[in-house]
PDB file of C-alpha atoms in Angstrom:
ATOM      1  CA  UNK A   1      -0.077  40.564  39.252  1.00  0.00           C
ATOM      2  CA  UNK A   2      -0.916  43.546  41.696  1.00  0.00           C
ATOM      3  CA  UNK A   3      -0.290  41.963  45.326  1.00  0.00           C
ATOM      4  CA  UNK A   4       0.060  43.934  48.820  1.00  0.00           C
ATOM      5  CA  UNK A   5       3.559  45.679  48.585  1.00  0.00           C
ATOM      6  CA  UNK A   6       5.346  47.035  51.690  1.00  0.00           C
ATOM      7  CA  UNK A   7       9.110  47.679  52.297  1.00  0.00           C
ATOM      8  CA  UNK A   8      11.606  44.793  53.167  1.00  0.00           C
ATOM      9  CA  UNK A   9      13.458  46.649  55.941  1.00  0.00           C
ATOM     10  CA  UNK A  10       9.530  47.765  57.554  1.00  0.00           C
ATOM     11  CA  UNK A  11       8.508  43.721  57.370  1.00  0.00           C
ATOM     12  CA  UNK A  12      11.909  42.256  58.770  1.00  0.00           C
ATOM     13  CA  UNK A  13      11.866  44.657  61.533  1.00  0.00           C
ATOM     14  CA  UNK A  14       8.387  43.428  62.686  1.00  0.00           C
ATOM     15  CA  UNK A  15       9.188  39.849  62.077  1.00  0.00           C
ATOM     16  CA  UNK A  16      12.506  40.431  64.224  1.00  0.00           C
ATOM     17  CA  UNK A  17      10.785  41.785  66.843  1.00  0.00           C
ATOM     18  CA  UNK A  18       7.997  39.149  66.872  1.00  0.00           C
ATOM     19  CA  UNK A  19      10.529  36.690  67.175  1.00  0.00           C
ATOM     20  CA  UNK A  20      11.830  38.489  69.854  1.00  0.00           C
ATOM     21  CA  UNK A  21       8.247  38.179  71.555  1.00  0.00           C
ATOM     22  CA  UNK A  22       8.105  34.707  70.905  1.00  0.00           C
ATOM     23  CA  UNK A  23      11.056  33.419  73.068  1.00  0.00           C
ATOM     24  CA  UNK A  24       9.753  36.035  75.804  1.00  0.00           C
ATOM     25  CA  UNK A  25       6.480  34.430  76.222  1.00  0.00           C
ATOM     26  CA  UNK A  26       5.422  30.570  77.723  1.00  0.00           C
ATOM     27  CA  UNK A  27       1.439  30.015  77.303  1.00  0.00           C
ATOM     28  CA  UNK A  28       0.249  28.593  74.264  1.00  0.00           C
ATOM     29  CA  UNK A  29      -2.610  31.650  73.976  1.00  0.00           C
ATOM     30  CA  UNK A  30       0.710  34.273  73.734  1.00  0.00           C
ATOM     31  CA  UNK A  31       2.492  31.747  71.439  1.00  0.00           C
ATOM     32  CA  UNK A  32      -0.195  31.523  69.017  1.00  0.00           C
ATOM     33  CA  UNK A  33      -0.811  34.656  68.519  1.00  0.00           C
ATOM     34  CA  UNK A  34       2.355  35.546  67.841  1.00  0.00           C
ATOM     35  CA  UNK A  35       2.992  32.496  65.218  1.00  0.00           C
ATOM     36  CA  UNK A  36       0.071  33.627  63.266  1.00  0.00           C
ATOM     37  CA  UNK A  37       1.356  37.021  63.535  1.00  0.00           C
ATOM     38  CA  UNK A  38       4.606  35.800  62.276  1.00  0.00           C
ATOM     39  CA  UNK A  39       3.262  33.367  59.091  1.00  0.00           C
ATOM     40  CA  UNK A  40       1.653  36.598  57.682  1.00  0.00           C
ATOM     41  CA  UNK A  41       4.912  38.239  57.811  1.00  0.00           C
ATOM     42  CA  UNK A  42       7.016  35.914  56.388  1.00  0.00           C
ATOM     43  CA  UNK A  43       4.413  34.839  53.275  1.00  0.00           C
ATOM     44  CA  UNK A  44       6.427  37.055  50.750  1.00  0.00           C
ATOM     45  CA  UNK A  45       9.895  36.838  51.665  1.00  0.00           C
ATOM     46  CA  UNK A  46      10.268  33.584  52.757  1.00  0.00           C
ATOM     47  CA  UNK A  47       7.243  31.449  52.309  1.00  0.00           C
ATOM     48  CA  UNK A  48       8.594  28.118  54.135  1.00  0.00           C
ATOM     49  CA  UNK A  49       8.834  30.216  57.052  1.00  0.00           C
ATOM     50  CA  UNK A  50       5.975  31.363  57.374  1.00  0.00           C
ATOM     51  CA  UNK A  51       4.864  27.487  56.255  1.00  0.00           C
ATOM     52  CA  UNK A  52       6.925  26.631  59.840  1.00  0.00           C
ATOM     53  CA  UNK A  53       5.467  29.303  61.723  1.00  0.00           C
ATOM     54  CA  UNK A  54       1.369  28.494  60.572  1.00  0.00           C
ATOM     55  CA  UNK A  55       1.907  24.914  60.928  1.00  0.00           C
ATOM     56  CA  UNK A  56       2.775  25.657  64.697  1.00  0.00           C
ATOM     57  CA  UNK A  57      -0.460  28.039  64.490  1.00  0.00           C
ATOM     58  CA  UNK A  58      -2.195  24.669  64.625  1.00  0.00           C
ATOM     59  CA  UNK A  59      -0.424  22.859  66.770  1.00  0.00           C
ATOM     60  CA  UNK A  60      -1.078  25.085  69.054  1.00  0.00           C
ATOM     61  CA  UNK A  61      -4.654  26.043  68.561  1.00  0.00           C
ATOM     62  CA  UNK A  62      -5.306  22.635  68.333  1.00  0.00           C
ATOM     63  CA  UNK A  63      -3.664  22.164  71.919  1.00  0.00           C
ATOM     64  CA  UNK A  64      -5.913  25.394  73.413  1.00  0.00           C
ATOM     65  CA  UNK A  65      -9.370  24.311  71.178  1.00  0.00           C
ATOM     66  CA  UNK A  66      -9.236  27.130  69.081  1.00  0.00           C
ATOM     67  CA  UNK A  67     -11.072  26.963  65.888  1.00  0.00           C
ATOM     68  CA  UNK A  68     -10.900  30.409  65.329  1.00  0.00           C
ATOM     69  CA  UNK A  69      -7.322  30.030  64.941  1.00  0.00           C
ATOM     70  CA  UNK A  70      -7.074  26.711  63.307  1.00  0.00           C
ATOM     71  CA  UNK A  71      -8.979  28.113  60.680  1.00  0.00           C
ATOM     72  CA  UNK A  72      -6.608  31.352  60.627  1.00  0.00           C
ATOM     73  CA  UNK A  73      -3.617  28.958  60.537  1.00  0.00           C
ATOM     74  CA  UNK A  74      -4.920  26.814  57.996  1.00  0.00           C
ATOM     75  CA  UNK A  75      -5.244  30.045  55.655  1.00  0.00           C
ATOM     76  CA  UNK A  76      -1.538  31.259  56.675  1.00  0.00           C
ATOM     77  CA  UNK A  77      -0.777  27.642  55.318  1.00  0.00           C
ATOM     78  CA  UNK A  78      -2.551  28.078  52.327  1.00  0.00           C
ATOM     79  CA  UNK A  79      -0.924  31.562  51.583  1.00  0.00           C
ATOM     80  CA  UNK A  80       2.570  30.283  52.302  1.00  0.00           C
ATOM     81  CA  UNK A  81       1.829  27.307  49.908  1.00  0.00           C
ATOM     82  CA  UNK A  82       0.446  30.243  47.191  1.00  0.00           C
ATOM     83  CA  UNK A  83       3.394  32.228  47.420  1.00  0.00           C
ATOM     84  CA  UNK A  84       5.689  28.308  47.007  1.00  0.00           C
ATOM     85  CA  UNK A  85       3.301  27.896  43.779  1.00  0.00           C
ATOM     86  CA  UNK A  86       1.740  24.628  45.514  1.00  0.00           C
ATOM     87  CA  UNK A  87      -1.703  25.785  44.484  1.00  0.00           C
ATOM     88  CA  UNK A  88      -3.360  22.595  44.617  1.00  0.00           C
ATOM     89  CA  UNK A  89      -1.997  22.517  48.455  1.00  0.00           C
ATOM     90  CA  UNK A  90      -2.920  26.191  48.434  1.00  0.00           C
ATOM     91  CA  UNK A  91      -6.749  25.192  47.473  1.00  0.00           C
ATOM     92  CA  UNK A  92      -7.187  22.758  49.944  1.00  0.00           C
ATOM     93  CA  UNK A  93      -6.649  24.875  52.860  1.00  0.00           C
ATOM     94  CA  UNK A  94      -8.413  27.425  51.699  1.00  0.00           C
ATOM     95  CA  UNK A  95     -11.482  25.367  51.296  1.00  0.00           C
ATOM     96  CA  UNK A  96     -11.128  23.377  54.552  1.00  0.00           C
ATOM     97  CA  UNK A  97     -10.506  27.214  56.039  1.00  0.00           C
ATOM     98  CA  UNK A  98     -13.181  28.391  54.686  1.00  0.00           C
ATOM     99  CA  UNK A  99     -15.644  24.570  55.766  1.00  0.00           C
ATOM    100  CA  UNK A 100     -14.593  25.587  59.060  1.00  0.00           C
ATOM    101  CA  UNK A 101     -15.011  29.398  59.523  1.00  0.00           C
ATOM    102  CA  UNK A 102     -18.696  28.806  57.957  1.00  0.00           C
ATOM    103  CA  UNK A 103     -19.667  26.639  60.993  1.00  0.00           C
ATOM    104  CA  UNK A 104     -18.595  29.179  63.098  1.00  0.00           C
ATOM    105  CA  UNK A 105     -19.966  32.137  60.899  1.00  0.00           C
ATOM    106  CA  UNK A 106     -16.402  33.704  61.242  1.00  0.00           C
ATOM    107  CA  UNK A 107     -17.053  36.580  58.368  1.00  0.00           C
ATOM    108  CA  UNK A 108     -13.689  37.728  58.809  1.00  0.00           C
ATOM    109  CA  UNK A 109     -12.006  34.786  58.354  1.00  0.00           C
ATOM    110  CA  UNK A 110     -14.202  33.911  55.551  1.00  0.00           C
ATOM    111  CA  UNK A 111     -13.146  36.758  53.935  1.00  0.00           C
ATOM    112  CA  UNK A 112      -9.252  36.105  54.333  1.00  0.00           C
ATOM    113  CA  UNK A 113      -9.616  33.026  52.649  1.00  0.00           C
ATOM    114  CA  UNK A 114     -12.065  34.134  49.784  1.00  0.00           C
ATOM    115  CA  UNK A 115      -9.881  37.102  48.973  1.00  0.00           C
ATOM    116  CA  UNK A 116      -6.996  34.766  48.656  1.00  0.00           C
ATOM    117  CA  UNK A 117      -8.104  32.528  46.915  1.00  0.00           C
ATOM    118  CA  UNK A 118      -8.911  35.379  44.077  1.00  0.00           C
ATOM    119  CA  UNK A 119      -5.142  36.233  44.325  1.00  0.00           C
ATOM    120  CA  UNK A 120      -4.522  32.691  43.506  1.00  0.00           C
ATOM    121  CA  UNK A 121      -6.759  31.878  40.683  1.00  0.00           C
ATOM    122  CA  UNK A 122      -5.306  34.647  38.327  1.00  0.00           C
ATOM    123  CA  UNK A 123      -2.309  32.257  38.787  1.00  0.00           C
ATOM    124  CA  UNK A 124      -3.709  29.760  36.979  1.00  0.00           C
ATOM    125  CA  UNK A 125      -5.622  32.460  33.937  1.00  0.00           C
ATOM    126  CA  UNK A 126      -8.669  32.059  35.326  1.00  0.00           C
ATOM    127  CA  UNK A 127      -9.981  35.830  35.866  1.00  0.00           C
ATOM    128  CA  UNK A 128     -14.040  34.639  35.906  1.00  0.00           C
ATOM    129  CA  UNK A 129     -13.096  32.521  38.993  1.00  0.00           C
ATOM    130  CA  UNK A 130     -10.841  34.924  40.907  1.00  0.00           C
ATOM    131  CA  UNK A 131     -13.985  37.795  40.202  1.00  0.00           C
ATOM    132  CA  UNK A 132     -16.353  34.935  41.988  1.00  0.00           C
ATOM    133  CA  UNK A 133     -14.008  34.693  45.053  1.00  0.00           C
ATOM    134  CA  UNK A 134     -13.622  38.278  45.069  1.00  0.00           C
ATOM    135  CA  UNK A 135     -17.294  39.107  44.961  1.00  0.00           C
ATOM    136  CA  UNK A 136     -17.495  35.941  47.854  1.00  0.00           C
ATOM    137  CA  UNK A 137     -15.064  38.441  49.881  1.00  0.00           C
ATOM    138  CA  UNK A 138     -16.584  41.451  49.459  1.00  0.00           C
ATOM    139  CA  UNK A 139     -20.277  40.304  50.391  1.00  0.00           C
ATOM    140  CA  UNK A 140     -18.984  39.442  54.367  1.00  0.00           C
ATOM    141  CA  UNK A 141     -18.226  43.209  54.419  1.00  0.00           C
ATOM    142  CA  UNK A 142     -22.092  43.870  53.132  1.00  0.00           C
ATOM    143  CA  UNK A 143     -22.924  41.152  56.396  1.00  0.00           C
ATOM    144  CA  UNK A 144     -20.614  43.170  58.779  1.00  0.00           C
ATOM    145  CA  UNK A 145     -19.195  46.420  58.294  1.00  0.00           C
ATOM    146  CA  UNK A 146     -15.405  46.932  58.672  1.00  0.00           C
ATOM    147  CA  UNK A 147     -14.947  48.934  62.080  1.00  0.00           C
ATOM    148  CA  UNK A 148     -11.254  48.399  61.990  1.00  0.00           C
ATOM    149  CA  UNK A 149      -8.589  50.718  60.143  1.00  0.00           C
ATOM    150  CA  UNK A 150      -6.866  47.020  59.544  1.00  0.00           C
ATOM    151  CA  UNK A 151     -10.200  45.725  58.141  1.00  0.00           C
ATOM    152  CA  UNK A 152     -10.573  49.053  55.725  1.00  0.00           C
ATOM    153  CA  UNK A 153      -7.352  48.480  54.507  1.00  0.00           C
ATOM    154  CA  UNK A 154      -7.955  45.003  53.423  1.00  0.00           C
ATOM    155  CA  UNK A 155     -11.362  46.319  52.080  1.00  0.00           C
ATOM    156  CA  UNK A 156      -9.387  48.551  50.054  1.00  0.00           C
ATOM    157  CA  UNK A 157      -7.326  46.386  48.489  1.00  0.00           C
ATOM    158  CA  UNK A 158     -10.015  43.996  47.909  1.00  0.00           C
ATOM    159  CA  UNK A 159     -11.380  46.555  45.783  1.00  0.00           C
ATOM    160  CA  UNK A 160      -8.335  47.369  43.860  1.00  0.00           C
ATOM    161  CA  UNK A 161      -8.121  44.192  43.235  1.00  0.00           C
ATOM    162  CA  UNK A 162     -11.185  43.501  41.832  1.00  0.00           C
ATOM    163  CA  UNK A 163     -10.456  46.506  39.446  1.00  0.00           C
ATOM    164  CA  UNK A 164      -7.159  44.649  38.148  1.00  0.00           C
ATOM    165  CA  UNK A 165      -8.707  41.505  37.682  1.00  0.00           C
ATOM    166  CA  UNK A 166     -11.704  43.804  35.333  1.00  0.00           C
ATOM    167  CA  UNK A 167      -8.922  45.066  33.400  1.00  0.00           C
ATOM    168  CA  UNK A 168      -7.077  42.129  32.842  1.00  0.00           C
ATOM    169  CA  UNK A 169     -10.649  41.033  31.268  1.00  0.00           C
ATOM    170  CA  UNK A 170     -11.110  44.046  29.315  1.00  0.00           C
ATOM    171  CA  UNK A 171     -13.871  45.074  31.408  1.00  0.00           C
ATOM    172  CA  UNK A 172     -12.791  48.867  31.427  1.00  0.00           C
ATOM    173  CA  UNK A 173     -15.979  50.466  32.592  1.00  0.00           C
ATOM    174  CA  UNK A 174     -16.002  47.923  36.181  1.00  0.00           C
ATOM    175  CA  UNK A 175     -11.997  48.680  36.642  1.00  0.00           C
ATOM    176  CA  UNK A 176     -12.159  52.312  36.999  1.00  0.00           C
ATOM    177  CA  UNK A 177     -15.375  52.017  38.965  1.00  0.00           C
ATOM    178  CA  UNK A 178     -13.649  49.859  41.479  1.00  0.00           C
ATOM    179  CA  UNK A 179      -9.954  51.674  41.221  1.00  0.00           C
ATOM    180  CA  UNK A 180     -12.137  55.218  42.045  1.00  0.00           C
ATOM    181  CA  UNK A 181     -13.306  52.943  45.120  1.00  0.00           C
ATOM    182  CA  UNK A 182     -10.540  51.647  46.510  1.00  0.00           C
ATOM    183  CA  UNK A 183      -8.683  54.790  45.993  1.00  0.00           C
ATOM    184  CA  UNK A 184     -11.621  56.853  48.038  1.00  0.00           C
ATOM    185  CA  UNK A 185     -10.843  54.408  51.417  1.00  0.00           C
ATOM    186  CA  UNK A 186      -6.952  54.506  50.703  1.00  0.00           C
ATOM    187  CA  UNK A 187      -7.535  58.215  51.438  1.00  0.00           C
ATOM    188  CA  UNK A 188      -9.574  58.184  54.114  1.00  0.00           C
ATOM    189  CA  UNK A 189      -6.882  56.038  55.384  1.00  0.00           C
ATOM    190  CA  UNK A 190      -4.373  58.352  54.462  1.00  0.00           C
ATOM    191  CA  UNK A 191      -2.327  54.969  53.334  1.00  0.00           C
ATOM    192  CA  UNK A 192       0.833  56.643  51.161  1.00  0.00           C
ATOM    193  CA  UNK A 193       1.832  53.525  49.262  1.00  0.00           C
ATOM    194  CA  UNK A 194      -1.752  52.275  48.860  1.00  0.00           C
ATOM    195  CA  UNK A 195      -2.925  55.425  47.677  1.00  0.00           C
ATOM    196  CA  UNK A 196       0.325  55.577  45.117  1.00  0.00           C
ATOM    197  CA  UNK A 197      -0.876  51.385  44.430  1.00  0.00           C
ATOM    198  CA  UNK A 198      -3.745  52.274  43.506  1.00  0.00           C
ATOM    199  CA  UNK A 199      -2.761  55.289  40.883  1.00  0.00           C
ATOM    200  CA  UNK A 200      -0.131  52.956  39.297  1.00  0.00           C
ATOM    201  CA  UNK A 201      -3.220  50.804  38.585  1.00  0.00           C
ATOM    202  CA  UNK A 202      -5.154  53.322  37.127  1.00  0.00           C
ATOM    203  CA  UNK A 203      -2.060  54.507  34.934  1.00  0.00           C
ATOM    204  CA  UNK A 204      -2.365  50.692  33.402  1.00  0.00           C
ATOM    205  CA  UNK A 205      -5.753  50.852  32.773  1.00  0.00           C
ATOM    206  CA  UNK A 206      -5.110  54.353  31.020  1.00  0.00           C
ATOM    207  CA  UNK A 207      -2.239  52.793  28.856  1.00  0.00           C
ATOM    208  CA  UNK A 208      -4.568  49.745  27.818  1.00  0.00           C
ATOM    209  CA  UNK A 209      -7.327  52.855  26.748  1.00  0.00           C
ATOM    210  CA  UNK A 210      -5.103  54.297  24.528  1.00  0.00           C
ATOM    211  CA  UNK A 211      -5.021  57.217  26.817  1.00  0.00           C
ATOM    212  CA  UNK A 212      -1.392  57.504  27.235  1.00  0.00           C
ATOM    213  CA  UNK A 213      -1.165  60.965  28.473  1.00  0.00           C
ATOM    214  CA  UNK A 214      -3.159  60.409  31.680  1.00  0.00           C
ATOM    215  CA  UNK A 215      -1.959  56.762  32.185  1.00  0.00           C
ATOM    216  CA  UNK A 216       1.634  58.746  32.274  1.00  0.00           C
ATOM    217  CA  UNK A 217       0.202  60.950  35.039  1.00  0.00           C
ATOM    218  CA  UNK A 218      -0.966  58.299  37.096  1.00  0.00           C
ATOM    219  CA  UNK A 219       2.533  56.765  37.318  1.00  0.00           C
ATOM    220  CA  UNK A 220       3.719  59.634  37.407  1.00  0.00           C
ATOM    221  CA  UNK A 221       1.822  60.531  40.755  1.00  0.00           C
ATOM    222  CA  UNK A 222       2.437  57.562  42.138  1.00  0.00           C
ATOM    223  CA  UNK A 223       5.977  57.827  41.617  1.00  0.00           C
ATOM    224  CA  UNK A 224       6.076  61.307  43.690  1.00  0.00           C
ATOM    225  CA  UNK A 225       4.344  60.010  46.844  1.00  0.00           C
ATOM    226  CA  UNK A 226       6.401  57.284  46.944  1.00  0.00           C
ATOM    227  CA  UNK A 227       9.736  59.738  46.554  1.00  0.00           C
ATOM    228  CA  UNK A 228       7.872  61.638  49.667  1.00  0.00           C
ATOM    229  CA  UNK A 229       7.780  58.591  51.639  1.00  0.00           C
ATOM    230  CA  UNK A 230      11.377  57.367  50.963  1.00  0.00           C
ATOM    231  CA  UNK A 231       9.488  54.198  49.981  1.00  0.00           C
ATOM    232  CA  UNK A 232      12.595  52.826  48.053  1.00  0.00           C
ATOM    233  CA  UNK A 233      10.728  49.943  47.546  1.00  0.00           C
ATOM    234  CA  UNK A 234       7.124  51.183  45.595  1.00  0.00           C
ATOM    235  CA  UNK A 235       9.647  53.478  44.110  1.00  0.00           C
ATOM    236  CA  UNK A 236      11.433  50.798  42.125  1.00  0.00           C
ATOM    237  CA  UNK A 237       8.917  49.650  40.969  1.00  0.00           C
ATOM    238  CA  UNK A 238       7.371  52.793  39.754  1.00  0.00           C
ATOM    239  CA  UNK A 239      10.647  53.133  37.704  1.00  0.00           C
ATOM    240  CA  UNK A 240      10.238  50.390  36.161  1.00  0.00           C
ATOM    241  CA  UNK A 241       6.315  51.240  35.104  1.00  0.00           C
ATOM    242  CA  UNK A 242       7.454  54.436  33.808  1.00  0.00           C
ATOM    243  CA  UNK A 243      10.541  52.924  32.043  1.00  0.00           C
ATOM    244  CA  UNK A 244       8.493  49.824  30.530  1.00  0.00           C
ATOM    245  CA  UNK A 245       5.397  52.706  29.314  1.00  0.00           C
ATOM    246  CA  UNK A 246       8.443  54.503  27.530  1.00  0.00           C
ATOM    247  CA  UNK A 247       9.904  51.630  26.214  1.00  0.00           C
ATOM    248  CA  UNK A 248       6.258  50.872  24.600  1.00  0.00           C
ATOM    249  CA  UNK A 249       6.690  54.281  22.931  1.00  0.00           C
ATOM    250  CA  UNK A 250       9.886  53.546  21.495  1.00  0.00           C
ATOM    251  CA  UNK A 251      11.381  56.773  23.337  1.00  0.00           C
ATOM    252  CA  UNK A 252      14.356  54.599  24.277  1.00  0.00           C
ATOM    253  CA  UNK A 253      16.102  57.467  25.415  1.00  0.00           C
ATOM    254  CA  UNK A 254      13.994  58.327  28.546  1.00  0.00           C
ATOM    255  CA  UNK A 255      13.211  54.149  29.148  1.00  0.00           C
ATOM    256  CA  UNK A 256      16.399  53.357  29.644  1.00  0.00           C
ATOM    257  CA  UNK A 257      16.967  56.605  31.971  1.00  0.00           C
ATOM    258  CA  UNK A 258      14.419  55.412  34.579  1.00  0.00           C
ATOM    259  CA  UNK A 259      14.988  51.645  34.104  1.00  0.00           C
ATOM    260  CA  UNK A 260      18.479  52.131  35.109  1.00  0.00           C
ATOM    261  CA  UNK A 261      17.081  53.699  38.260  1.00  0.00           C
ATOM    262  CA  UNK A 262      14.805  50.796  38.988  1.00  0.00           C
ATOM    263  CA  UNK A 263      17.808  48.574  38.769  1.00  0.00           C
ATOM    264  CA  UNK A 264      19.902  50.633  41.081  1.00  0.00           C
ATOM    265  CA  UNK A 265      17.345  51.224  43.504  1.00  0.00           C
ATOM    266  CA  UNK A 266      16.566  47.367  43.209  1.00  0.00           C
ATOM    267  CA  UNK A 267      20.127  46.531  44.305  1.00  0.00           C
ATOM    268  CA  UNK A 268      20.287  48.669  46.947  1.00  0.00           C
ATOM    269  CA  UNK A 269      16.841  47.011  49.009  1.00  0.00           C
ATOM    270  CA  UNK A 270      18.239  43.849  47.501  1.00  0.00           C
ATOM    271  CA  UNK A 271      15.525  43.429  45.084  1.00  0.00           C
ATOM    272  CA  UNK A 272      17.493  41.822  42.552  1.00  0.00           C
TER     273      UNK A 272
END
């Protein structure tokens, strides 16, 4: 599974100083924002968190009348629950999300809660379904354009996305297509680790061609940026890509090599 990846020191410094925020502040308008702001940051590293932190979302947006941000704390809910592996908890807010952004023809929350729901379904080996929430996603950027370089992003990875979930079908032609998409907006974004996503991919798609000198490239790229950015993170895991592809062609030698390096660099961000 290809999910957003960032570094852990980069997401607990924004959550730290977001909680920092949080006892600074008294109205419920401040508050909210900032306990949305702090459920999305907690969803990967600790999802019951970020469970805490949405459920407040909707205490308090149910206090101010919000329904814009009910709906976006009933989706941080749903995410938290989808990173827990409560999927059937998981589906219902994202469908009562998604009941309530319609009736306020919220396209961006729509969106968040389509595109999630695509992450979750490959969960549960369902490809055809995640592709339909996916494609659900996609269309409210063909009823409003993204104008934000947050909004690209996500557009981006939407479309990467979609390519993984086309290879994981055997649907080679439709990955690349959308991989060569995605990667075109991760560099007009000039997003390092999104562009170096992206080519890791693409070097899986390669491998699952048969073409195993350009799917070694493609990690191999990928690998480099992330060395450029001191992304210690992305970098582990492009070790262990390039040490699993290696392993596949029974060059032990040079597997073990650069999955030792994964391992190392995974103890040292506390990976492991």
């Amino acid at each position: 599974m290809f999910l957003f990846q960032v570094t852990y020191a980069q997401s607990n410094a924004t959550a730290n100083s977001l909680e920092i925020a949080l006892n600074q502040v008294g109205s419920d308008e401040e508050r909210l924002k900032i306990t949305l702001q702090l459920s999305e940051e907690f969803y990967k590293t600790n999802p019951s968190l970020a469970l805490k932190y949405a459920r407040e979302s909707e205490r308090l947006a149910k206090n101010i009348h919000s329904n814009s941000s009910l709906n976006n704390a009933y989706v941080n809910q749903a995410t938290a629950y989808l990173h827990m592996g409560n999927y059937p908890q998981a589906l219902q807010l994202y469908f009562k999300a998604i009941d309530g952004a319609g009736k306020l023809d919220d396209s961006y929350t729509l969106f968040l809660a389509y595109e999630k729901l695509g992450i979750l379904y490959p969960y549960q080996k369902n490809n055809k379904k995640a592709l339909e929430y996916y494609f659900a996603a996609l269309n409210q950027f063909s009823r409003k354009k993204p104008n934000s370089k947050k909004q690209i992003e996500r557009k981006a990875y939407l479309l990467k996305n979609i390519g993984v979930a086309y290879n994981e079908t055997k649907r080679y032609t439709e990955s690349a297509n959308y991989f060569n998409q995605a990667l075109s907006l991760s560099k007009q974004l000039n997003d390092h680790e999104l562009i170096a996503n992206i080519l890791n991919n693409q070097g899986t798609l390669y491998r699952d061609l048969g073409n195993n000198q350009l799917a070694l490239k493609q990690y191999k790229e990928a690998m480099e940026i992330r060395r450029e950015n001191n992304n210690k993170w992305g970098l582990s895991s492009s070790y262990l890509n390039i040490g699993q592809f290696y392993f596949d062609q029974k060059d032990y030698a040079i597997a073990e090599t650069y999955l030792k390096e994964a391992i190392e660099l995974g103890k040292q961000i506390e990976y492991w």
